[in-house]
Coordinates of C-alpha atoms in Angstrom, one line a residue:
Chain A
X43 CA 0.0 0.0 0.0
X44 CA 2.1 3.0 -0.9
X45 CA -0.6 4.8 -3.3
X46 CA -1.7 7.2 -0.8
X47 CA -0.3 11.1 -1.0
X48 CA 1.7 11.9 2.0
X49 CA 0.5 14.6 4.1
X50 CA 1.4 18.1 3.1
X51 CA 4.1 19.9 6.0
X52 CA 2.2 22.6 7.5
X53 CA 1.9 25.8 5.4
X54 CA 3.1 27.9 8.6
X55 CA 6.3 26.6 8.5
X56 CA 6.5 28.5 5.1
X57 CA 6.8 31.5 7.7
X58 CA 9.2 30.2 10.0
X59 CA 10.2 26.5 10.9
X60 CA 10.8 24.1 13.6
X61 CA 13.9 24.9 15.3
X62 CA 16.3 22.7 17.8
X63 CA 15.5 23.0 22.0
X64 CA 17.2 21.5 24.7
X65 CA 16.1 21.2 28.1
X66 CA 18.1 22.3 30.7
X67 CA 16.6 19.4 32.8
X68 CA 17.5 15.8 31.2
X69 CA 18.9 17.3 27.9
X70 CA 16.3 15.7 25.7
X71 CA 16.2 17.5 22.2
X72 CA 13.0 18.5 20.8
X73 CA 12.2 20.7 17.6
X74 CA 10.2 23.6 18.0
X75 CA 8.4 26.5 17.1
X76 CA 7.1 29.5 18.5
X77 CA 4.2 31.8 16.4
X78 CA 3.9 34.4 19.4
X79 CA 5.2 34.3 23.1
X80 CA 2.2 32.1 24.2
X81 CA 2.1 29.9 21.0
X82 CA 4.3 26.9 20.8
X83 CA 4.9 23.5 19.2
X84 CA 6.7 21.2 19.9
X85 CA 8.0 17.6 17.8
X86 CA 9.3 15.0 19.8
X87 CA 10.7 12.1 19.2
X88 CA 11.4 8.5 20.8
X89 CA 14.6 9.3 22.4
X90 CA 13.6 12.8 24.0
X91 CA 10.7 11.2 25.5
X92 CA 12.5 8.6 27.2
X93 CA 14.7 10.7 28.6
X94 CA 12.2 13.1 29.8
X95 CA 12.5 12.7 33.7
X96 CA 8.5 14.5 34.2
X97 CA 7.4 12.0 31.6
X98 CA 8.8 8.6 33.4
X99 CA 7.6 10.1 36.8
X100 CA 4.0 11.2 35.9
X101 CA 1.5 9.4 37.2
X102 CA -2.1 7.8 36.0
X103 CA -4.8 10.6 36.5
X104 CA -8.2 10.6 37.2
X105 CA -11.0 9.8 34.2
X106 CA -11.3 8.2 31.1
X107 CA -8.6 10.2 29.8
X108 CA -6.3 10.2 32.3
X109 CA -3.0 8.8 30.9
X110 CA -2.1 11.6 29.4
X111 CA 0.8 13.3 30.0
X112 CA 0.2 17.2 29.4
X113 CA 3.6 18.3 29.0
X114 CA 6.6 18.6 30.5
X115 CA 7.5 22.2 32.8
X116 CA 11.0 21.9 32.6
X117 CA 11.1 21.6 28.8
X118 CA 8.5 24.7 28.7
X119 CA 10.9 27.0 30.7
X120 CA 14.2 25.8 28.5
X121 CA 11.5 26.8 25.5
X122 CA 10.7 30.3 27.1
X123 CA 14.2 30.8 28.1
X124 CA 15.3 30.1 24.9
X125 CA 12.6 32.5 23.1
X126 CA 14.1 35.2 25.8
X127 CA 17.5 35.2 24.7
X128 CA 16.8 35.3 20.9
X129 CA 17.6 31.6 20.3
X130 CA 15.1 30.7 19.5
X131 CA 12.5 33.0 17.3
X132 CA 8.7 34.3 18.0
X133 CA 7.4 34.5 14.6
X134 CA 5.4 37.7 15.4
X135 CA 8.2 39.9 16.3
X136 CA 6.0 41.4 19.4
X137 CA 8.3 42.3 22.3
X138 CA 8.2 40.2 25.6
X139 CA 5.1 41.3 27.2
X140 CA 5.5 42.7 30.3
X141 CA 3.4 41.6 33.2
X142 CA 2.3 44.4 35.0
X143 CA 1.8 41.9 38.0
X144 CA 5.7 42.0 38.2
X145 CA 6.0 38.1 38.2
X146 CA 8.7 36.7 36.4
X147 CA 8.5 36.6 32.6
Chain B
X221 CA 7.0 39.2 -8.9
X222 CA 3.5 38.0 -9.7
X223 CA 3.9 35.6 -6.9
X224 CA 2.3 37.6 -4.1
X225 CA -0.9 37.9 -6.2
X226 CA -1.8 34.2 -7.2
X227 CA -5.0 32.5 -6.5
X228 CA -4.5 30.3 -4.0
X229 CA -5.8 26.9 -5.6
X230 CA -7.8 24.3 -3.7
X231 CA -6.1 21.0 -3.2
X232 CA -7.8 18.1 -3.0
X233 CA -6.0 14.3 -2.6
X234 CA -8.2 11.3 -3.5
X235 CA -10.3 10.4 -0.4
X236 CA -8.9 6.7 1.2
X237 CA -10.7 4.0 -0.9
X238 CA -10.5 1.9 2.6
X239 CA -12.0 2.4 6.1
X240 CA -10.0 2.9 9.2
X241 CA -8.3 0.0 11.3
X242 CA -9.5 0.9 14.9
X243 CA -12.3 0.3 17.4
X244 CA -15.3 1.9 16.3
X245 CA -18.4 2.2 18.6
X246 CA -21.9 0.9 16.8
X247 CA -23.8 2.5 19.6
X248 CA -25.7 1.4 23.0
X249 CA -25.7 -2.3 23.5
X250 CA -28.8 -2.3 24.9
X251 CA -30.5 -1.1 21.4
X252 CA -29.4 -4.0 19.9
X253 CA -30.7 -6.7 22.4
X254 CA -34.1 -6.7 21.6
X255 CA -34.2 -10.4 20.5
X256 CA -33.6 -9.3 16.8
X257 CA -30.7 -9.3 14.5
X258 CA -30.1 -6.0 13.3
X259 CA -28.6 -4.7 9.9
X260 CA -25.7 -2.2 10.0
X261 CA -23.9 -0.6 7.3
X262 CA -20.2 -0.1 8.3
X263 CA -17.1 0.0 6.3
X264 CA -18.5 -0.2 2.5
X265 CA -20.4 -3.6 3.4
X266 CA -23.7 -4.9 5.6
X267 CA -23.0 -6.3 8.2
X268 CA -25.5 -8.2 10.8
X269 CA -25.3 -7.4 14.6
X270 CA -27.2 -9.9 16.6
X271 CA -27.3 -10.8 20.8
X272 CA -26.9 -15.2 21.5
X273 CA -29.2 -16.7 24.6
X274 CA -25.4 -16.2 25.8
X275 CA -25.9 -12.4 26.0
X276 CA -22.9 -11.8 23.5
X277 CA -23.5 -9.3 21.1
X278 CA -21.5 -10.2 17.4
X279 CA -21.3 -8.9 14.0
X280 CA -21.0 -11.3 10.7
X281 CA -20.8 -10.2 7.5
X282 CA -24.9 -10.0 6.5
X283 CA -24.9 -12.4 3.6
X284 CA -25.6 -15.8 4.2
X285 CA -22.4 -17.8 2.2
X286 CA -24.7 -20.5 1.1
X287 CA -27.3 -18.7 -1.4
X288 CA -26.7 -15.1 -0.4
X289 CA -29.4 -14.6 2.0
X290 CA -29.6 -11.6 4.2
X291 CA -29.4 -12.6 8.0
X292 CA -30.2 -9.6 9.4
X293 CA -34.0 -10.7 7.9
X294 CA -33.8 -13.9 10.1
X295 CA -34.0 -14.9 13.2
X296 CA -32.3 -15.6 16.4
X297 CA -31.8 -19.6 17.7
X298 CA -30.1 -20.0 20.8
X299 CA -27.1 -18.3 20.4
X300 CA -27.2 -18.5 16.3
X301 CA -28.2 -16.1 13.4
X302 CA -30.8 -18.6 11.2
X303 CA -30.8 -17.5 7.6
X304 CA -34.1 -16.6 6.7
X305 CA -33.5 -18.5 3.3
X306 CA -32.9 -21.9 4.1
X307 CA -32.1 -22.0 7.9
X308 CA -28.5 -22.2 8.0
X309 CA -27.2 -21.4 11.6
X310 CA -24.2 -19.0 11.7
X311 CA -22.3 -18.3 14.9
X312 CA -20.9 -15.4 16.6
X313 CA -17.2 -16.9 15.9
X314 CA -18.4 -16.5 12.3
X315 CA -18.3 -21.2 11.2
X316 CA -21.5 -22.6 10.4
X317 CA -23.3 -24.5 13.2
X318 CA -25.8 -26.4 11.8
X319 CA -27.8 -26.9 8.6
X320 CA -30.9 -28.2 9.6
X321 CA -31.9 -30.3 6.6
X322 CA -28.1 -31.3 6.1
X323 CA -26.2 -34.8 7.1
X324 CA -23.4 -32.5 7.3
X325 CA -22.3 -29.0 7.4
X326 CA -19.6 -28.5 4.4
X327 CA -16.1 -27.5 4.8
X328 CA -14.7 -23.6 4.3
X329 CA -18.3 -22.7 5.9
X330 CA -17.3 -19.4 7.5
X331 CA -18.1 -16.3 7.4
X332 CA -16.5 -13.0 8.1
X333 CA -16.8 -12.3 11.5
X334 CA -16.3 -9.0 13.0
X335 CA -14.4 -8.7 16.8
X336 CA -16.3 -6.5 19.4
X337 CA -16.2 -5.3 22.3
X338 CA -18.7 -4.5 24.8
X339 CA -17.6 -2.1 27.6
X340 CA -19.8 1.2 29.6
X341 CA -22.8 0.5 28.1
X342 CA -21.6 0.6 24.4
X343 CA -20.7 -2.0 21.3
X344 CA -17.6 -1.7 19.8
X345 CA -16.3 -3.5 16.4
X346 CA -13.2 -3.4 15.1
X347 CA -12.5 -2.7 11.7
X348 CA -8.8 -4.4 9.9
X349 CA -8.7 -4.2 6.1
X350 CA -5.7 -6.6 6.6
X351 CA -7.4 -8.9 8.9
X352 CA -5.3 -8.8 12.1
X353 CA -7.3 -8.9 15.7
X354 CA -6.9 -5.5 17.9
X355 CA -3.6 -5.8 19.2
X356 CA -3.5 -5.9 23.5
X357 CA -2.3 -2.0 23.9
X358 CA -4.7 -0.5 21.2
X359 CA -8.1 -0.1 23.8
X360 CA -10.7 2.3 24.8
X361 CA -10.2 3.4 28.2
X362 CA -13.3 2.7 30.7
X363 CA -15.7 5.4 31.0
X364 CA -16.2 4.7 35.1
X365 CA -19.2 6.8 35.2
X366 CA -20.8 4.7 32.7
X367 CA -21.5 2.2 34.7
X368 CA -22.3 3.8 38.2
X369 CA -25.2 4.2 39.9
X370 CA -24.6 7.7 40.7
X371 CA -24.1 9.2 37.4
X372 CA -27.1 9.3 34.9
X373 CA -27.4 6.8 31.5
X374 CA -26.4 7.5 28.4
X375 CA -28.4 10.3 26.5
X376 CA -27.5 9.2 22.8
X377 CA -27.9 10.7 19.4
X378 CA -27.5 9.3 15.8
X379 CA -27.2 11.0 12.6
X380 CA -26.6 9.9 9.4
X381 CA -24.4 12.4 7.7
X382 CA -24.5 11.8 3.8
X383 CA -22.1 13.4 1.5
X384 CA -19.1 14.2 3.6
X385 CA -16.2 11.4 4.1
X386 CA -15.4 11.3 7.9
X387 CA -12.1 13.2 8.3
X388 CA -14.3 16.1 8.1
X389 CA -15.3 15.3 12.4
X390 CA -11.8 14.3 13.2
X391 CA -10.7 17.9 11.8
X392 CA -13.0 19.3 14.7
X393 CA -10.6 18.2 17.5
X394 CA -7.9 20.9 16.4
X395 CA -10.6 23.5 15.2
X396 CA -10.3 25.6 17.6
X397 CA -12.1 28.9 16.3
X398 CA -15.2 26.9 14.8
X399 CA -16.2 26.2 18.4
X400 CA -17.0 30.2 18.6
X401 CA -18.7 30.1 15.4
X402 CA -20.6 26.6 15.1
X403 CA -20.4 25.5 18.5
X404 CA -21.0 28.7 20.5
X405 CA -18.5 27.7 23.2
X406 CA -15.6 30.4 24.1
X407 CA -12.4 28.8 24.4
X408 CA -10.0 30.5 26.4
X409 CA -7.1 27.8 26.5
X410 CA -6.7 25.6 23.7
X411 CA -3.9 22.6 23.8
X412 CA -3.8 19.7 21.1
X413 CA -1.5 16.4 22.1
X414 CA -1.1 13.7 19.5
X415 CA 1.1 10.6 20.9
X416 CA 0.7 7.1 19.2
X417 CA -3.1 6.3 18.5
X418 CA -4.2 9.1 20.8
X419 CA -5.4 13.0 19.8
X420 CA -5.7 14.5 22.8
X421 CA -7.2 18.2 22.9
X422 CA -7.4 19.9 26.3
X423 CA -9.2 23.2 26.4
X424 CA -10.9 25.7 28.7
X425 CA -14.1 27.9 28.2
X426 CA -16.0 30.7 29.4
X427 CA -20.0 30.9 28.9
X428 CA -21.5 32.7 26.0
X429 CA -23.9 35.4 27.4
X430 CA -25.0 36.1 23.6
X431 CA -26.1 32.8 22.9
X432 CA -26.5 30.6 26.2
X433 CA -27.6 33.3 28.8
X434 CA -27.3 32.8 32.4
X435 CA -30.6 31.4 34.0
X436 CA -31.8 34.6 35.2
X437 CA -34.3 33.0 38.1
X438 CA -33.1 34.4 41.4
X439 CA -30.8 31.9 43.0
X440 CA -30.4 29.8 40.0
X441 CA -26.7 29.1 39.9
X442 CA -24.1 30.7 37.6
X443 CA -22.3 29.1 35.1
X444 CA -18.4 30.0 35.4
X445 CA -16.8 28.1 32.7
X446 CA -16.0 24.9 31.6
X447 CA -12.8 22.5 31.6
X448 CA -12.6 20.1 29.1
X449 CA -9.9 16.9 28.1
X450 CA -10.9 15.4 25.4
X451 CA -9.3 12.8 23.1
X452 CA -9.6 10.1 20.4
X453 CA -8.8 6.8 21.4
X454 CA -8.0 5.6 17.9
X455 CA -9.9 6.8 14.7
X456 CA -13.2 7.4 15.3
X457 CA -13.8 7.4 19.5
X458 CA -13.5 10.2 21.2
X459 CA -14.1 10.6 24.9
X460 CA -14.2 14.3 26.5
X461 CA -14.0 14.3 30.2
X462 CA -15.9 17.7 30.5
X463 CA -16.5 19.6 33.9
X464 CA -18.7 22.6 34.1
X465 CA -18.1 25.0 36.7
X466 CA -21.0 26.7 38.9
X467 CA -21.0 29.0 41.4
X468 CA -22.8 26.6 43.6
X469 CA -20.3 23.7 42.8
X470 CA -19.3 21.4 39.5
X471 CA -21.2 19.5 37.1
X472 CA -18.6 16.4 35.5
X473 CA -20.0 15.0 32.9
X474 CA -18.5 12.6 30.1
X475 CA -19.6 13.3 26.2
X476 CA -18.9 11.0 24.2
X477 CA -18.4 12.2 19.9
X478 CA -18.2 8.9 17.8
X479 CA -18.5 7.7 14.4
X480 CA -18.4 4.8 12.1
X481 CA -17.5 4.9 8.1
X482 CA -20.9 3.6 6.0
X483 CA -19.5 4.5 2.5
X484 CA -16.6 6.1 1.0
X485 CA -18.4 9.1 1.4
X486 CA -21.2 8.9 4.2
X487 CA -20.9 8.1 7.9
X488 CA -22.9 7.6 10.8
X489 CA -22.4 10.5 13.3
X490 CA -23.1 9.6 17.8
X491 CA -22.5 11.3 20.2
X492 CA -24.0 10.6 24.0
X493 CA -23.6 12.3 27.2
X494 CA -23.6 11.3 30.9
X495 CA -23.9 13.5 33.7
X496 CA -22.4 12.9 37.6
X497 CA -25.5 13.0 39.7
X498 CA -24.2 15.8 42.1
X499 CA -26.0 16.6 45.6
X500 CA -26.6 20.2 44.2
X501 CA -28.4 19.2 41.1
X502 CA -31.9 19.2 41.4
X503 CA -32.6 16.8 38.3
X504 CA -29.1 15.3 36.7
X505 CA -31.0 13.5 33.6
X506 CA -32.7 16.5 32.8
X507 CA -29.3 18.6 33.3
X508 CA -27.9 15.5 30.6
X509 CA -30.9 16.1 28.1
X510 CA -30.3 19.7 28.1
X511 CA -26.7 19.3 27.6
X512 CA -26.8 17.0 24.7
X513 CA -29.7 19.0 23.3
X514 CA -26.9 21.8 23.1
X515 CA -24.5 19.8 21.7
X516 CA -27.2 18.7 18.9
X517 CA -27.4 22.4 17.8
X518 CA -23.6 22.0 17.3
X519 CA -23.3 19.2 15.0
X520 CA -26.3 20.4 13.3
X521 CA -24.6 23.3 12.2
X522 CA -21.1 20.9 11.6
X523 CA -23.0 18.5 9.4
X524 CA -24.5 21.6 7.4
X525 CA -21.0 22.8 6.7
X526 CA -19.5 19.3 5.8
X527 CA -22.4 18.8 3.1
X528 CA -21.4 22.1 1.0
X529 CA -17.6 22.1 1.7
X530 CA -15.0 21.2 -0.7
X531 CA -12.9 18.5 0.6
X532 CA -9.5 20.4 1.0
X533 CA -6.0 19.0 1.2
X534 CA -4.1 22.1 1.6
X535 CA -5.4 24.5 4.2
X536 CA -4.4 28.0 4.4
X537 CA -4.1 28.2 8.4
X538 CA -3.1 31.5 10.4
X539 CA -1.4 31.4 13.5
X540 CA -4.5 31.1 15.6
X541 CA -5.7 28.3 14.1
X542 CA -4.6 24.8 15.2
X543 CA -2.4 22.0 14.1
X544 CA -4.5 20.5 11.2
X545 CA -1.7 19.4 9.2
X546 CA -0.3 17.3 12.1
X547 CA -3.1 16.3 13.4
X548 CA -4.4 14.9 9.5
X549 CA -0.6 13.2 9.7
X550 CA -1.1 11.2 12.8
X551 CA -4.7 10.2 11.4
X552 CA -2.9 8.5 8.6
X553 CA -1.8 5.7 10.4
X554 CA -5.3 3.8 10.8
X555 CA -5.7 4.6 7.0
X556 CA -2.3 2.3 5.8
X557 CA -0.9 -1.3 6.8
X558 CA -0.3 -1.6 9.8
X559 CA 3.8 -2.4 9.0
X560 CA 3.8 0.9 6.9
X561 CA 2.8 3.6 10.0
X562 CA 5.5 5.7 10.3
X563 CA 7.7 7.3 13.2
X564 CA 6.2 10.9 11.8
X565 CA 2.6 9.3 12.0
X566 CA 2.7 8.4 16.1
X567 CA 5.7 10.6 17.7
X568 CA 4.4 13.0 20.3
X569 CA 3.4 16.5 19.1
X570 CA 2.4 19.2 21.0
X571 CA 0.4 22.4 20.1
X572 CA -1.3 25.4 22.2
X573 CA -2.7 28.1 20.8
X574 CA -2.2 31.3 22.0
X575 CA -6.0 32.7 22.1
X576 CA -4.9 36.2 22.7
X577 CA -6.2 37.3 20.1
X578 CA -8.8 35.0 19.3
X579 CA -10.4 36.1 22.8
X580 CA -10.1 40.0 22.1
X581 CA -12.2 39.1 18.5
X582 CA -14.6 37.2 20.4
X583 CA -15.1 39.5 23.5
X584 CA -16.5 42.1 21.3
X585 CA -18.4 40.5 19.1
X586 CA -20.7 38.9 22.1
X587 CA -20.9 42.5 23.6
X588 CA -21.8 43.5 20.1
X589 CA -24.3 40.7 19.8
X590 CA -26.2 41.3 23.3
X591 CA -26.1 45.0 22.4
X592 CA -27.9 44.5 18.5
X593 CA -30.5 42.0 21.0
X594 CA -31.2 44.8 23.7
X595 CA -31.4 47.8 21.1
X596 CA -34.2 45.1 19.2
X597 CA -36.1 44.1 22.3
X598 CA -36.2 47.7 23.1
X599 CA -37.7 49.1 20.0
X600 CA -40.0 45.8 19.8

């Protein structure tokens, strides 16, 4: 079975694509890409998940769809850090917002 | 130079000439053990679904393999479908049992049979074009409500949607902005995760005053928002774990958004809902019916949009929108051999939106809408 079209890459990354992260936690290596400072995706792969240390110790949750794993925290703040210090770019160009509640970006 | 300025052309692939390999869910068990066989097109063929003395629900191909008989016309003996042509007895396993008015039965007499599964109230088949049985990891989780006294039964639609080819729901689980405009929901947080046979899509909402108003009886309580995780098991089963938050305390519920393939281009559309019988609630199964009745307006809008859209292969997404493309990539796994799914197919990918912007649109075009309603009721 090899008639079917592939899938077409997504037309965003036209704009911008994924680029290289790695977390400052367990040094798994993920691609990724950032359209504005609160948009991101993120591509893993095999080896980056098993070494993901909030991965192996998450635990079953409640209901139907509990096995999920959301996402990892420490790979979000190696993301966000990374955005900060121009590593890694935020397709809109916008500035860091600034939190007027003075927390930590 | 004339690049900026070209028509964007429509692209559209052939649509899959097979049906998915997963579970898909045939609907509540209980409507099909009525002491009847019952005839179910699923996956380009008919198929006969049919309850033993046994209690076991099973699904055979419908036509008998001796003179082509239909067997969801006959009848039920013991824990056999009887053809209602010449009495041939076919089992749930899918062999011949008996021929009456035979010495014998005769060799290579069996049928296609299909494998279910019955679990929280519902029937599941599962569909292989290659044959194999589900492997042990590829399930539906249990739905523990389901099955407990103190959350309600299952309040269950089905729709026959003719003229759209199924991707077309599946789409919905990374749409984020059609649930403002079909659905009526506001989402506020919006995160798809797609990791082997699973699409999650975990998303947070705030009522819409323009087109769900607040109960305005004095004490009645007030709706907060909503917090939903949802996700496909698999091709065509998806369970959302949704929670709606009151000021007098929560509402869980569990809605359930399923379909199975009849044709290349037709499928039947379910969805059900059941709702946690909470000490606040005055009357849960009314609170269920009301629920699903809202979620019927939804689809009914979804299924109008599916019958007059083109089929399109190559969306043109902004940055609001969600992860279509990847989401259409891991769907292509239950639609080729099971040897030829891909690393790309099943490797986890994660996506939130940022609804920013999204929220600032949709903010001011409620206020808009309850202000166009007053100014009409006032000059009325």
């Amino acid at each position: 079975m090899s008639a079917r079209p592939a899938p077409r890459p997504d037309v965003r990354l036209d704009d911008g694509g994924m680029e290289p992260v790695t977390c400052g936690s367990c040094a798994a290596r993920v691609e990724v890409r950032k359209s504005s400072w609160d948009q991101t995706s993120i591509q893993w792969h095999a080896d980056a998940l098993g070494a993901c240390l909030e991965r192996r110790a998450s635990q079953q949750g409640t209901g139907p769809n509990g096995a999920a794993f959301v996402g990892c925290s420490a790979l979000h703040l190696a993301i966000r850090e990374a955005a900060v210090r121009g590593e890694l770019p935020v397709q809109s160009g916008e500035p860091l917002p600034v939190n007027p509640e003075g927390n930590a970006p | 130079m004339t690049e900026v300025d070209e028509v964007r052309r429509i692209e559209t692939d052939a649509a899959p000439t097979r049906f998915a390999r997963g579970w898909h869910c045939l609907g509540l068990a209980k409507d099909f053990r009525d002491g009847k066989p019952h005839q179910v097109k699923a996956f380009g063929q008919e198929l006969v679904v049919f309850a033993g003395e046994d209690g076991k629900l099973n699904v055979l191909d419908a036509f008998c393999r001796h003179m082509g008989g239909n067997l969801s016309q006959g009848t039920i003996k013991g824990n056999e479908i009887a053809c209602p042509f010449h009495d041939w007895r076919w089992g749930g396993d899918g062999r011949c049992k008996a021929i009456p008015y035979a010495r014998r039965v005769p060799l290579r007499a069996r049928t296609a049979s299909w494998p279910t599964l019955e679990q929280d109230q519902l029937l599941f088949v599962w569909n292989d074009p290659q044959g194999n049985p589900p492997p042990a990891d590829v399930t539906i989780p249990v739905i523990e409500g389901a099955t407990r006294d103190d959350w309600t039964d299952w309040v269950w639609y089905t729709t026959v949607i003719e003229g759209a080819q199924c991707r077309e729901i599946v789409d919905n689980v990374v749409d984020m902005a059609h649930f403002f405009y079909v659905h009526y929901s506001f989402p506020t947080y919006f995160k798809n995760v797609f990791e082997g046979h699973t699409a999650h899509q975990f998303q947070n909402g705030v009522g819409r005053e323009d087109t769900r108003p607040q109960a305005t009886v004095s004490g009645a309580p007030k709706m907060l928002g909503n917090t939903s995780v949802a996700a496909y098991h698999g091709p065509s089963f998806m369970i959302d774990d949704l929670t709606y938050h009151y000021d007098d305390g929560d509402v869980d519920s569990v809605l359930i958004n399923c379909h199975y393939p009849v044709s290349e281009n037709s499928f039947v559309l379910q969805y059900g809902i059941i709702v946690q019988k909470a000490a606040h609630l005055a009357d849960p199964e009314a609170m269920a019916r009301k629920m699903g009745d809202y979620i019927k307006i939804g689809f009914e809008q979804d299924v109008t949009i599916w019958k007059s859209k083109a089929r399109i292969d190559n969306p043109l997404l902004c940055e609001e929108d969600g992860p279509v493309y990847q989401l259409r990539r891991w769907y292509e796994q239950f639609y080729v051999d099971v040897e030829d799914v891909t690393d790309e197919m099943t490797e986890r990918f994660e996506f939130e939106i940022d609804t920013t912007r999204p929220n600032e649109a949709w903010r001011a075009e409620v206020k808009a809408n309850i202000a166009a309603r007053e100014a009409a009721t006032a000059s009325s």
